[in-house]
Amino acid sequence: EVPPSSRRYPVQRLPFSRADRAHVAFFERLMPGRVVTDPEQLEPFNVDWLKSVRGCSKLMLKPQTTAEVSQILRYCHEMNLAVNPQGGNTGLVGGSVPVFDEIILSTLLMDRIISFDKVSGILVCQAGCILERLNQYLEEQGFVMPLDLGAKGSCHIGGNVATNAGGLRLLRYGSLRGTVLGLEVVLADGSVLDCLTSLRKDNTGYDLKQLFIGSEGTLGVITAVSILCPQKPKAVNVAFLGCQSFDKVLETFTVGRAMLGEILSAFEFMDEKCMELVQRYLKLSSPVAGSPFYVLIETSGSNSTHDEEKLSSFLEEATASGLVTDGTVATDEKRIKANVRVVCVLQQALWELRERITEALSHEGYVYKYDVSLPLGRLYELVTHMRARLGTSASSVVGYGHLGDGNLHLNITAESYSQALQDAIEPFVYEWTARCGGSGSAEHGLGFKKKQFIHYSKPQLAISVMQRFKAMFDPKGILNPYKMLPSSP
């Protein structure tokens, strides 16, 4: 059984009101049939995806419109009821589930595409749209979403924006801070902040949307998003390569960036332990074996012949210089028509080796997950140090991630949760990262589990300024309490 969040990470409940029958009756009048109080139905929304923390909310609301969200928050603000905004509940730091009995405000039914402009590539949609479905819709129009995540089948675009999710396409298309053009946000008192612009350039005053991107639902509830979408690449190639050391991985990245240039869309790496786990638990097969490290490279462009020539030249150079010892390539499926399905499946199979590592790790028991940014030259050192530090007290210590943006996913597994093991990991992992000039969170955010370590990445004045913003936007502290920021003095 997953223990309550407050037991594993000690915290005291703040003096919020508790939802009673009168409150439930108000919400039932507002949203007939979309108020959930049944404990069994609430259970999966009270537990995070990792099954590492659990809340005890007795009430979930499923609004369909911004107006309903506004009325909910206005009422909760007046009644001093705490609210936990929740999208697809795929977060990995305990930010998407209640800590105590906060009301769950779910965006599950806010899944309408509002508009799409094929000339500009600008999509406007409600916050509850699932990322994969948005991508499928856009592909039919000749476009793609600028972000791609392993959780794309269930995560919501509003949650992606609220956590500033990075993912697999950041190297090519940049972060959400650059691709999100506008937001509609409901503030704690029910006010609707309409900054849902579809302009590429708007230099009038403060860029307010940036406050909410990465705010993890603590400043307002995102209800709609305007996002710039790139055209779907006409030529996609995927290469899966084996390298004998992490230094070789770094050199391969340097050569790849120089030779592939603008068509390089992803550069992912994983160690041999990751490969062992996806093969053992998920029965995936790899065309490349026997290497300490593996690299997945994707190119995306508009000309198959041009892209394949560049990729071939790069692979020849990498092989001739000893950077790569083995590899396979899945070339553009549109060009090789005789093998369309075969090539398409191969590309997907290669990506699964990387994308399903998190799933494979969960089969080992409890997973301690860390998501840090580090200078590239020191990216894998943390894994090596942690293996030596923990020894046999951990089942596995693995490292994988987005090499193109210096993002390491450090994962440590054990048969079950152990406070002693967690104490051996934290705060060491954050101290080590800070000494290297890194960040304790590259893309997962801080949520509930990591908030006490923010000072390793931000100076005290920066934290104080954040707390002032929180106090201004949410003076009663009802929005996603106990998350992201340490308690104000």
CSV table of C-alpha atoms in Angstrom, one decimal:
chain,number,residue,atom,x,y,z
A,1,GLU,CA,0.0,0.0,0.0
A,2,VAL,CA,1.2,3.5,-0.8
A,3,PRO,CA,1.6,5.5,2.4
A,4,PRO,CA,0.0,9.0,2.6
A,5,SER,CA,2.3,11.7,1.3
A,6,SER,CA,2.3,13.4,4.7
A,7,ARG,CA,3.7,10.3,6.4
A,8,ARG,CA,6.7,9.8,4.0
A,9,TYR,CA,7.4,13.5,3.7
A,10,PRO,CA,6.4,15.1,7.0
A,11,VAL,CA,4.2,18.1,6.6
A,12,GLN,CA,1.3,19.6,8.6
A,13,ARG,CA,-2.1,20.3,7.1
A,14,LEU,CA,-2.8,24.0,6.7
A,15,PRO,CA,-6.0,25.4,8.2
A,16,PHE,CA,-8.2,25.0,5.2
A,17,SER,CA,-11.9,24.2,5.4
A,18,ARG,CA,-13.0,20.6,4.8
A,19,ALA,CA,-15.4,19.9,2.1
A,20,ASP,CA,-18.9,19.0,3.5
A,21,ARG,CA,-22.3,18.2,2.2
A,22,ALA,CA,-23.2,21.8,1.6
A,23,HIS,CA,-20.1,22.3,-0.6
A,24,VAL,CA,-20.8,19.1,-2.5
A,25,ALA,CA,-24.4,20.3,-3.1
A,26,PHE,CA,-23.1,23.6,-4.5
A,27,PHE,CA,-20.9,21.7,-7.0
A,28,GLU,CA,-23.6,19.3,-8.0
A,29,ARG,CA,-25.9,22.2,-8.9
A,30,LEU,CA,-23.0,23.8,-10.9
A,31,MET,CA,-22.0,20.5,-12.7
A,32,PRO,CA,-24.6,17.8,-12.4
A,33,GLY,CA,-23.2,14.4,-12.8
A,34,ARG,CA,-19.6,15.6,-12.9
A,35,VAL,CA,-18.9,15.6,-9.1
A,36,VAL,CA,-17.1,12.4,-7.9
A,37,THR,CA,-17.4,11.4,-4.2
A,38,ASP,CA,-17.2,7.6,-4.5
A,39,PRO,CA,-13.9,6.4,-2.7
A,40,GLU,CA,-13.3,3.7,-5.3
A,41,GLN,CA,-13.6,6.1,-8.2
A,42,LEU,CA,-11.4,8.6,-6.4
A,43,GLU,CA,-8.6,6.1,-5.6
A,44,PRO,CA,-6.6,6.3,-8.9
A,45,PHE,CA,-6.7,10.1,-8.7
A,46,ASN,CA,-5.3,10.2,-5.2
A,47,VAL,CA,-2.2,8.1,-6.1
A,48,ASP,CA,0.6,9.3,-8.4
A,49,TRP,CA,1.8,7.4,-11.4
A,50,LEU,CA,4.9,6.1,-9.6
A,51,LYS,CA,2.7,5.0,-6.7
A,52,SER,CA,5.1,6.8,-4.4
A,53,VAL,CA,2.7,9.3,-2.7
A,54,ARG,CA,-1.0,9.3,-1.9
A,55,GLY,CA,-3.5,11.9,-0.9
A,56,CYS,CA,-7.0,11.4,0.7
A,57,SER,CA,-9.2,13.7,-1.3
A,58,LYS,CA,-12.9,12.9,-0.9
A,59,LEU,CA,-14.1,15.1,-3.8
A,60,MET,CA,-13.2,15.4,-7.5
A,61,LEU,CA,-14.7,18.0,-9.9
A,62,LYS,CA,-14.7,17.6,-13.7
A,63,PRO,CA,-15.5,21.0,-15.3
A,64,GLN,CA,-15.9,21.3,-19.0
A,65,THR,CA,-15.5,25.1,-19.5
A,66,THR,CA,-13.4,28.0,-18.3
A,67,ALA,CA,-16.6,29.5,-16.8
A,68,GLU,CA,-17.1,26.4,-14.6
A,69,VAL,CA,-13.4,26.5,-13.4
A,70,SER,CA,-13.9,30.2,-12.6
A,71,GLN,CA,-17.0,29.5,-10.5
A,72,ILE,CA,-15.3,26.6,-8.7
A,73,LEU,CA,-12.3,28.6,-7.7
A,74,ARG,CA,-14.3,31.7,-6.8
A,75,TYR,CA,-16.4,29.5,-4.4
A,76,CYS,CA,-13.3,27.6,-3.1
A,77,HIS,CA,-11.6,31.0,-2.4
A,78,GLU,CA,-14.6,32.3,-0.5
A,79,MET,CA,-14.9,29.0,1.5
A,80,ASN,CA,-11.2,28.6,2.1
A,81,LEU,CA,-11.2,25.2,0.3
A,82,ALA,CA,-7.8,23.9,-1.0
A,83,VAL,CA,-7.7,22.8,-4.6
A,84,ASN,CA,-5.4,20.3,-6.4
A,85,PRO,CA,-5.4,20.9,-10.2
A,86,GLN,CA,-4.8,17.6,-12.0
A,87,GLY,CA,-4.3,16.8,-15.7
A,88,GLY,CA,-3.3,13.3,-16.8
A,89,ASN,CA,-1.6,12.6,-13.4
A,90,THR,CA,1.6,11.5,-15.1
A,91,GLY,CA,3.9,13.7,-12.9
A,92,LEU,CA,6.9,12.2,-11.3
A,93,VAL,CA,7.5,14.5,-8.3
A,94,GLY,CA,4.2,14.2,-6.4
A,95,GLY,CA,2.8,17.5,-7.8
A,96,SER,CA,-0.3,16.1,-9.4
A,97,VAL,CA,-2.1,14.4,-6.4
A,98,PRO,CA,-3.4,15.8,-3.1
A,99,VAL,CA,-1.3,15.8,0.0
A,100,PHE,CA,-4.3,15.8,2.4
A,101,ASP,CA,-7.9,16.2,1.4
A,102,GLU,CA,-7.6,19.0,-1.2
A,103,ILE,CA,-10.4,19.0,-3.8
A,104,ILE,CA,-9.2,17.5,-7.1
A,105,LEU,CA,-10.0,19.8,-10.0
A,106,SER,CA,-9.6,17.6,-13.1
A,107,THR,CA,-9.2,18.8,-16.6
A,108,LEU,CA,-10.2,15.4,-18.1
A,109,LEU,CA,-13.3,16.8,-19.8
A,110,MET,CA,-11.7,20.0,-21.1
A,111,ASP,CA,-10.4,18.3,-24.3
A,112,ARG,CA,-11.7,20.5,-27.1
A,113,ILE,CA,-9.6,21.8,-29.9
A,114,ILE,CA,-10.6,25.4,-30.3
A,115,SER,CA,-8.9,26.3,-33.6
A,116,PHE,CA,-5.9,25.6,-35.8
A,117,ASP,CA,-4.5,27.9,-38.4
A,118,LYS,CA,-2.7,25.9,-41.2
A,119,VAL,CA,-0.9,29.1,-42.5
A,120,SER,CA,0.7,30.0,-39.2
A,121,GLY,CA,0.7,26.6,-37.5
A,122,ILE,CA,-0.9,28.0,-34.4
A,123,LEU,CA,-3.1,25.6,-32.4
A,124,VAL,CA,-5.5,26.8,-29.7
A,125,CYS,CA,-7.0,24.1,-27.4
A,126,GLN,CA,-8.3,23.4,-24.0
A,127,ALA,CA,-5.9,22.3,-21.3
A,128,GLY,CA,-7.3,18.8,-21.0
A,129,CYS,CA,-6.3,17.7,-24.5
A,130,ILE,CA,-4.1,14.6,-24.5
A,131,LEU,CA,-0.7,15.2,-26.1
A,132,GLU,CA,-0.8,12.2,-28.4
A,133,ARG,CA,-4.3,13.0,-29.7
A,134,LEU,CA,-3.2,16.6,-30.5
A,135,ASN,CA,-0.3,15.2,-32.4
A,136,GLN,CA,-2.5,12.8,-34.4
A,137,TYR,CA,-4.9,15.7,-35.2
A,138,LEU,CA,-2.0,17.9,-36.3
A,139,GLU,CA,-0.4,15.1,-38.4
A,140,GLU,CA,-3.6,15.0,-40.5
A,141,GLN,CA,-3.0,18.7,-41.2
A,142,GLY,CA,0.7,18.2,-42.0
A,143,PHE,CA,2.0,19.5,-38.6
A,144,VAL,CA,3.3,18.1,-35.3
A,145,MET,CA,3.3,19.1,-31.7
A,146,PRO,CA,6.7,20.7,-30.7
A,147,LEU,CA,7.0,18.3,-27.7
A,148,ASP,CA,7.0,14.6,-27.4
A,149,LEU,CA,7.0,12.6,-24.1
A,150,GLY,CA,6.9,9.0,-23.1
A,151,ALA,CA,3.6,9.8,-21.3
A,152,LYS,CA,2.1,11.3,-24.4
A,153,GLY,CA,-0.8,8.8,-24.4
A,154,SER,CA,-2.2,10.2,-21.2
A,155,CYS,CA,-0.6,13.5,-20.3
A,156,HIS,CA,-2.6,16.7,-20.8
A,157,ILE,CA,-1.2,19.8,-22.6
A,158,GLY,CA,-2.2,22.0,-19.7
A,159,GLY,CA,-0.2,19.8,-17.4
A,160,ASN,CA,2.7,19.8,-19.8
A,161,VAL,CA,2.7,23.6,-19.8
A,162,ALA,CA,2.2,23.9,-16.0
A,163,THR,CA,5.3,21.7,-15.5
A,164,ASN,CA,7.3,23.1,-18.5
A,165,ALA,CA,7.7,19.6,-19.7
A,166,GLY,CA,10.8,19.1,-21.9
A,167,GLY,CA,10.9,15.7,-23.6
A,168,LEU,CA,12.3,14.3,-26.7
A,169,ARG,CA,11.9,17.2,-29.2
A,170,LEU,CA,13.5,20.0,-27.2
A,171,LEU,CA,16.8,19.8,-29.1
A,172,ARG,CA,15.0,20.6,-32.4
A,173,TYR,CA,12.0,22.8,-31.4
A,174,GLY,CA,13.1,24.3,-28.1
A,175,SER,CA,11.2,24.5,-24.8
A,176,LEU,CA,7.6,25.4,-24.1
A,177,ARG,CA,8.7,28.8,-23.0
A,178,GLY,CA,9.4,29.6,-26.6
A,179,THR,CA,6.6,27.7,-28.4
A,180,VAL,CA,3.6,28.6,-26.1
A,181,LEU,CA,2.3,31.9,-27.5
A,182,GLY,CA,-0.6,32.4,-25.0
A,183,LEU,CA,-2.5,31.1,-22.1
A,184,GLU,CA,-5.9,31.4,-20.5
A,185,VAL,CA,-5.6,31.0,-16.8
A,186,VAL,CA,-8.1,31.1,-13.9
A,187,LEU,CA,-6.6,32.7,-10.8
A,188,ALA,CA,-7.3,31.6,-7.2
A,189,ASP,CA,-10.1,34.0,-6.7
A,190,GLY,CA,-11.9,32.9,-9.9
A,191,SER,CA,-10.7,35.8,-12.1
A,192,VAL,CA,-10.0,34.7,-15.7
A,193,LEU,CA,-6.7,36.0,-17.1
A,194,ASP,CA,-7.1,36.0,-20.9
A,195,CYS,CA,-3.7,36.0,-22.4
A,196,LEU,CA,-4.6,33.6,-25.1
A,197,THR,CA,-2.9,35.5,-27.9
A,198,SER,CA,-2.0,33.8,-31.2
A,199,LEU,CA,0.7,36.4,-32.1
A,200,ARG,CA,4.3,35.4,-32.7
A,201,LYS,CA,5.4,38.9,-31.5
A,202,ASP,CA,3.8,40.9,-28.7
A,203,ASN,CA,6.1,43.3,-26.9
A,204,THR,CA,3.5,45.1,-24.8
A,205,GLY,CA,4.3,44.9,-21.1
A,206,TYR,CA,5.3,41.9,-19.0
A,207,ASP,CA,5.1,38.5,-20.5
A,208,LEU,CA,2.6,37.2,-17.9
A,209,LYS,CA,2.3,33.7,-19.5
A,210,GLN,CA,5.9,32.9,-18.5
A,211,LEU,CA,4.9,33.1,-14.8
A,212,PHE,CA,2.4,30.2,-15.3
A,213,ILE,CA,4.7,28.0,-17.5
A,214,GLY,CA,6.4,25.8,-15.0
A,215,SER,CA,4.4,27.1,-12.0
A,216,GLU,CA,3.0,23.6,-11.3
A,217,GLY,CA,-0.6,24.8,-10.7
A,218,THR,CA,0.4,27.0,-7.7
A,219,LEU,CA,-0.4,30.4,-9.3
A,220,GLY,CA,-3.5,29.6,-11.4
A,221,VAL,CA,-5.3,26.9,-13.3
A,222,ILE,CA,-4.4,26.8,-17.0
A,223,THR,CA,-7.6,26.3,-19.0
A,224,ALA,CA,-6.5,26.9,-22.6
A,225,VAL,CA,-3.2,27.0,-24.6
A,226,SER,CA,-2.1,28.7,-27.8
A,227,ILE,CA,1.0,26.9,-29.1
A,228,LEU,CA,3.1,27.2,-32.2
A,229,CYS,CA,3.4,23.9,-34.1
A,230,PRO,CA,6.1,23.0,-36.7
A,231,GLN,CA,5.3,21.4,-40.0
A,232,LYS,CA,5.5,17.6,-40.0
A,233,PRO,CA,9.0,16.5,-41.3
A,234,LYS,CA,8.8,14.8,-44.7
A,235,ALA,CA,11.9,12.7,-44.0
A,236,VAL,CA,12.6,11.0,-40.6
A,237,ASN,CA,15.6,8.7,-39.9
A,238,VAL,CA,16.5,7.0,-36.7
A,239,ALA,CA,19.9,5.5,-35.9
A,240,PHE,CA,20.6,3.3,-32.8
A,241,LEU,CA,24.3,3.1,-32.0
A,242,GLY,CA,26.6,1.5,-29.5
A,243,CYS,CA,29.6,3.3,-27.9
A,244,GLN,CA,32.3,1.9,-25.7
A,245,SER,CA,32.5,4.8,-23.2
A,246,PHE,CA,30.6,7.9,-22.2
A,247,ASP,CA,33.5,10.0,-23.6
A,248,LYS,CA,32.8,8.4,-27.0
A,249,VAL,CA,29.1,9.3,-26.5
A,250,LEU,CA,30.1,12.9,-26.0
A,251,GLU,CA,32.4,12.9,-29.0
A,252,THR,CA,29.7,11.3,-31.1
A,253,PHE,CA,27.3,14.1,-30.1
A,254,THR,CA,29.9,16.8,-31.0
A,255,VAL,CA,30.5,15.2,-34.5
A,256,GLY,CA,26.8,14.6,-35.0
A,257,ARG,CA,25.9,18.2,-34.2
A,258,ALA,CA,28.5,19.5,-36.6
A,259,MET,CA,27.7,17.1,-39.5
A,260,LEU,CA,23.9,16.8,-39.2
A,261,GLY,CA,23.3,20.4,-38.3
A,262,GLU,CA,19.7,21.6,-38.7
A,263,ILE,CA,18.2,18.1,-39.3
A,264,LEU,CA,19.3,16.7,-35.9
A,265,SER,CA,16.1,16.5,-33.9
A,266,ALA,CA,16.9,14.1,-31.0
A,267,PHE,CA,20.1,12.8,-29.4
A,268,GLU,CA,19.3,10.4,-26.6
A,269,PHE,CA,21.6,8.1,-24.6
A,270,MET,CA,21.1,5.1,-22.2
A,271,ASP,CA,23.6,2.9,-20.4
A,272,GLU,CA,23.8,-0.9,-20.7
A,273,LYS,CA,21.9,-1.5,-17.5
A,274,CYS,CA,18.9,0.3,-19.0
A,275,MET,CA,19.1,-2.0,-22.0
A,276,GLU,CA,19.3,-5.0,-19.8
A,277,LEU,CA,16.1,-4.0,-17.9
A,278,VAL,CA,14.0,-3.2,-21.0
A,279,GLN,CA,15.0,-6.6,-22.5
A,280,ARG,CA,14.4,-8.5,-19.3
A,281,TYR,CA,11.1,-7.1,-18.1
A,282,LEU,CA,9.5,-5.8,-21.4
A,283,LYS,CA,11.0,-8.5,-23.7
A,284,LEU,CA,12.1,-5.8,-26.2
A,285,SER,CA,14.8,-6.8,-28.6
A,286,SER,CA,17.7,-4.6,-29.6
A,287,PRO,CA,19.5,-4.8,-32.9
A,288,VAL,CA,22.6,-3.5,-31.2
A,289,ALA,CA,24.1,-5.4,-28.2
A,290,GLY,CA,27.3,-5.7,-26.1
A,291,SER,CA,28.0,-1.9,-25.6
A,292,PRO,CA,28.4,0.0,-22.3
A,293,PHE,CA,26.4,2.9,-23.8
A,294,TYR,CA,23.7,3.3,-26.5
A,295,VAL,CA,22.8,6.4,-28.5
A,296,LEU,CA,19.5,7.1,-30.3
A,297,ILE,CA,19.8,9.8,-33.0
A,298,GLU,CA,16.8,11.1,-34.9
A,299,THR,CA,17.0,13.4,-38.0
A,300,SER,CA,14.0,15.3,-39.3
A,301,GLY,CA,14.0,17.2,-42.6
A,302,SER,CA,12.3,17.9,-45.9
A,303,ASN,CA,14.4,16.0,-48.3
A,304,SER,CA,15.0,12.3,-47.9
A,305,THR,CA,18.0,12.1,-50.2
A,306,HIS,CA,19.7,15.0,-48.6
A,307,ASP,CA,19.1,13.8,-45.1
A,308,GLU,CA,20.2,10.2,-45.7
A,309,GLU,CA,23.4,11.4,-47.4
A,310,LYS,CA,24.2,13.6,-44.3
A,311,LEU,CA,23.4,10.7,-41.9
A,312,SER,CA,25.5,8.3,-44.0
A,313,SER,CA,28.4,10.6,-44.0
A,314,PHE,CA,28.1,11.1,-40.2
A,315,LEU,CA,27.9,7.3,-39.6
A,316,GLU,CA,30.9,6.7,-41.8
A,317,GLU,CA,32.9,9.3,-39.9
A,318,ALA,CA,31.8,8.0,-36.4
A,319,THR,CA,32.6,4.4,-37.4
A,320,ALA,CA,35.9,5.1,-39.0
A,321,SER,CA,37.1,7.2,-36.0
A,322,GLY,CA,36.1,4.5,-33.5
A,323,LEU,CA,33.4,6.5,-31.8
A,324,VAL,CA,30.7,3.9,-32.7
A,325,THR,CA,31.3,0.2,-32.7
A,326,ASP,CA,27.9,-1.0,-33.9
A,327,GLY,CA,24.6,0.4,-35.1
A,328,THR,CA,21.5,0.2,-37.2
A,329,VAL,CA,19.4,2.7,-39.1
A,330,ALA,CA,15.7,3.0,-39.9
A,331,THR,CA,15.4,5.4,-42.8
A,332,ASP,CA,12.5,7.4,-44.0
A,333,GLU,CA,9.5,5.1,-44.6
A,334,LYS,CA,8.0,7.2,-47.4
A,335,ARG,CA,11.0,6.8,-49.7
A,336,ILE,CA,11.5,3.1,-49.3
A,337,LYS,CA,7.9,2.2,-50.4
A,338,ALA,CA,8.6,-1.6,-50.7
A,339,ASN,CA,9.3,-1.7,-47.0
A,340,VAL,CA,7.0,1.1,-45.6
A,341,ARG,CA,5.5,-0.9,-42.8
A,342,VAL,CA,8.8,-2.7,-41.9
A,343,VAL,CA,10.7,0.6,-41.7
A,344,CYS,CA,8.0,2.3,-39.7
A,345,VAL,CA,7.8,-0.5,-37.2
A,346,LEU,CA,11.6,-0.5,-36.9
A,347,GLN,CA,11.7,3.2,-36.1
A,348,GLN,CA,9.0,2.7,-33.5
A,349,ALA,CA,10.9,-0.3,-32.0
A,350,LEU,CA,14.1,1.7,-31.7
A,351,TRP,CA,12.3,4.5,-29.9
A,352,GLU,CA,10.6,2.1,-27.5
A,353,LEU,CA,14.0,1.0,-26.3
A,354,ARG,CA,14.5,4.5,-25.0
A,355,GLU,CA,10.9,5.6,-24.2
A,356,ARG,CA,10.0,2.5,-22.1
A,357,ILE,CA,12.9,2.6,-19.7
A,358,THR,CA,10.7,4.1,-17.0
A,359,GLU,CA,8.2,1.3,-17.4
A,360,ALA,CA,11.0,-1.3,-17.2
A,361,LEU,CA,12.4,0.2,-14.0
A,362,SER,CA,9.0,0.0,-12.3
A,363,HIS,CA,9.3,-3.8,-12.5
A,364,GLU,CA,12.3,-3.8,-10.1
A,365,GLY,CA,10.2,-2.5,-7.2
A,366,TYR,CA,10.4,1.0,-5.8
A,367,VAL,CA,12.1,3.7,-8.0
A,368,TYR,CA,13.9,6.7,-6.7
A,369,LYS,CA,13.8,9.1,-9.7
A,370,TYR,CA,16.1,12.1,-10.2
A,371,ASP,CA,16.0,14.5,-13.1
A,372,VAL,CA,19.0,16.9,-13.2
A,373,SER,CA,20.8,19.2,-15.6
A,374,LEU,CA,24.6,19.1,-15.7
A,375,PRO,CA,27.5,20.3,-17.8
A,376,LEU,CA,27.8,17.7,-20.6
A,377,GLY,CA,31.3,16.7,-19.6
A,378,ARG,CA,30.2,15.6,-16.1
A,379,LEU,CA,26.7,14.3,-17.0
A,380,TYR,CA,27.4,10.6,-16.3
A,381,GLU,CA,29.8,11.1,-13.4
A,382,LEU,CA,26.8,11.3,-11.1
A,383,VAL,CA,25.7,7.8,-12.0
A,384,THR,CA,29.2,6.4,-11.3
A,385,HIS,CA,29.4,8.2,-8.0
A,386,MET,CA,26.0,7.0,-6.9
A,387,ARG,CA,26.8,3.4,-7.7
A,388,ALA,CA,29.9,3.6,-5.6
A,389,ARG,CA,28.1,5.3,-2.8
A,390,LEU,CA,25.1,3.0,-2.6
A,391,GLY,CA,26.8,-0.4,-3.3
A,392,THR,CA,24.5,-3.3,-2.8
A,393,SER,CA,21.8,-1.3,-1.0
A,394,ALA,CA,20.3,-0.6,-4.4
A,395,SER,CA,19.1,-3.1,-6.9
A,396,SER,CA,20.0,-0.9,-9.9
A,397,VAL,CA,21.5,2.5,-10.5
A,398,VAL,CA,21.0,3.6,-14.1
A,399,GLY,CA,21.5,6.8,-16.2
A,400,TYR,CA,19.8,7.9,-19.4
A,401,GLY,CA,18.4,11.1,-20.9
A,402,HIS,CA,18.5,13.9,-23.4
A,403,LEU,CA,22.1,14.5,-24.2
A,404,GLY,CA,21.3,17.4,-26.5
A,405,ASP,CA,20.1,19.5,-23.6
A,406,GLY,CA,22.3,18.2,-20.8
A,407,ASN,CA,19.4,16.4,-19.0
A,408,LEU,CA,20.3,13.2,-17.0
A,409,HIS,CA,17.6,10.9,-15.6
A,410,LEU,CA,19.2,9.1,-12.7
A,411,ASN,CA,17.1,6.2,-11.5
A,412,ILE,CA,17.8,4.0,-8.5
A,413,THR,CA,15.7,0.9,-7.7
A,414,ALA,CA,15.1,-1.2,-4.6
A,415,GLU,CA,12.7,-4.0,-3.7
A,416,SER,CA,10.8,-1.6,-1.6
A,417,TYR,CA,11.0,1.9,-0.2
A,418,SER,CA,13.6,2.5,2.5
A,419,GLN,CA,14.1,5.7,4.4
A,420,ALA,CA,17.8,4.8,5.0
A,421,LEU,CA,18.3,4.4,1.2
A,422,GLN,CA,16.6,7.7,0.6
A,423,ASP,CA,18.8,9.4,3.2
A,424,ALA,CA,21.8,8.0,1.5
A,425,ILE,CA,20.7,9.6,-1.8
A,426,GLU,CA,19.3,12.9,-0.6
A,427,PRO,CA,20.6,15.5,-0.3
A,428,PHE,CA,23.8,14.1,-1.7
A,429,VAL,CA,22.5,14.1,-5.3
A,430,TYR,CA,21.5,17.8,-5.0
A,431,GLU,CA,24.7,18.8,-3.3
A,432,TRP,CA,26.8,17.1,-6.0
A,433,THR,CA,24.7,18.6,-8.8
A,434,ALA,CA,25.0,22.1,-7.2
A,435,ARG,CA,28.8,21.8,-6.9
A,436,CYS,CA,28.9,21.1,-10.7
A,437,GLY,CA,26.8,24.1,-11.5
A,438,GLY,CA,23.8,22.0,-12.4
A,439,SER,CA,20.1,22.1,-11.6
A,440,GLY,CA,18.2,19.7,-9.4
A,441,SER,CA,15.3,19.6,-11.8
A,442,ALA,CA,15.7,19.7,-15.6
A,443,GLU,CA,12.1,19.0,-16.6
A,444,HIS,CA,10.1,17.2,-14.0
A,445,GLY,CA,9.7,20.2,-11.7
A,446,LEU,CA,9.8,20.1,-7.9
A,447,GLY,CA,6.2,19.1,-6.9
A,448,PHE,CA,5.8,17.8,-3.4
A,449,LYS,CA,8.8,15.5,-3.2
A,450,LYS,CA,11.6,17.9,-4.3
A,451,LYS,CA,10.5,21.3,-3.0
A,452,GLN,CA,12.7,21.3,0.0
A,453,PHE,CA,15.8,21.1,-2.3
A,454,ILE,CA,15.1,24.2,-4.3
A,455,HIS,CA,17.8,26.2,-2.5
A,456,TYR,CA,20.4,24.0,-4.2
A,457,SER,CA,19.5,25.5,-7.5
A,458,LYS,CA,18.2,29.0,-6.7
A,459,PRO,CA,19.5,31.7,-4.4
A,460,GLN,CA,17.4,32.7,-1.4
A,461,LEU,CA,16.4,36.1,-2.9
A,462,ALA,CA,15.0,34.2,-6.0
A,463,ILE,CA,13.0,31.9,-3.7
A,464,SER,CA,11.7,34.9,-1.8
A,465,VAL,CA,10.6,36.6,-5.0
A,466,MET,CA,8.7,33.4,-6.0
A,467,GLN,CA,7.0,33.3,-2.6
A,468,ARG,CA,5.9,37.0,-3.1
A,469,PHE,CA,4.4,36.1,-6.5
A,470,LYS,CA,2.6,33.2,-4.8
A,471,ALA,CA,1.2,35.4,-2.1
A,472,MET,CA,0.0,38.0,-4.7
A,473,PHE,CA,-1.7,35.6,-7.0
A,474,ASP,CA,-3.0,33.2,-4.3
A,475,PRO,CA,-3.2,35.1,-1.0
A,476,LYS,CA,-5.1,32.3,0.8
A,477,GLY,CA,-2.7,29.6,-0.6
A,478,ILE,CA,-5.5,27.4,-1.8
A,479,LEU,CA,-3.9,26.4,-5.1
A,480,ASN,CA,-1.9,23.2,-5.0
A,481,PRO,CA,-0.6,23.8,-1.5
A,482,TYR,CA,2.5,22.1,-0.1
A,483,LYS,CA,4.0,22.0,-3.6
A,484,MET,CA,7.0,23.5,-5.4
A,485,LEU,CA,8.0,26.2,-2.9
A,486,PRO,CA,9.1,25.9,0.7
A,487,SER,CA,6.7,27.4,3.2
A,488,SER,CA,7.0,31.1,3.6
A,489,PRO,CA,8.7,32.3,6.8
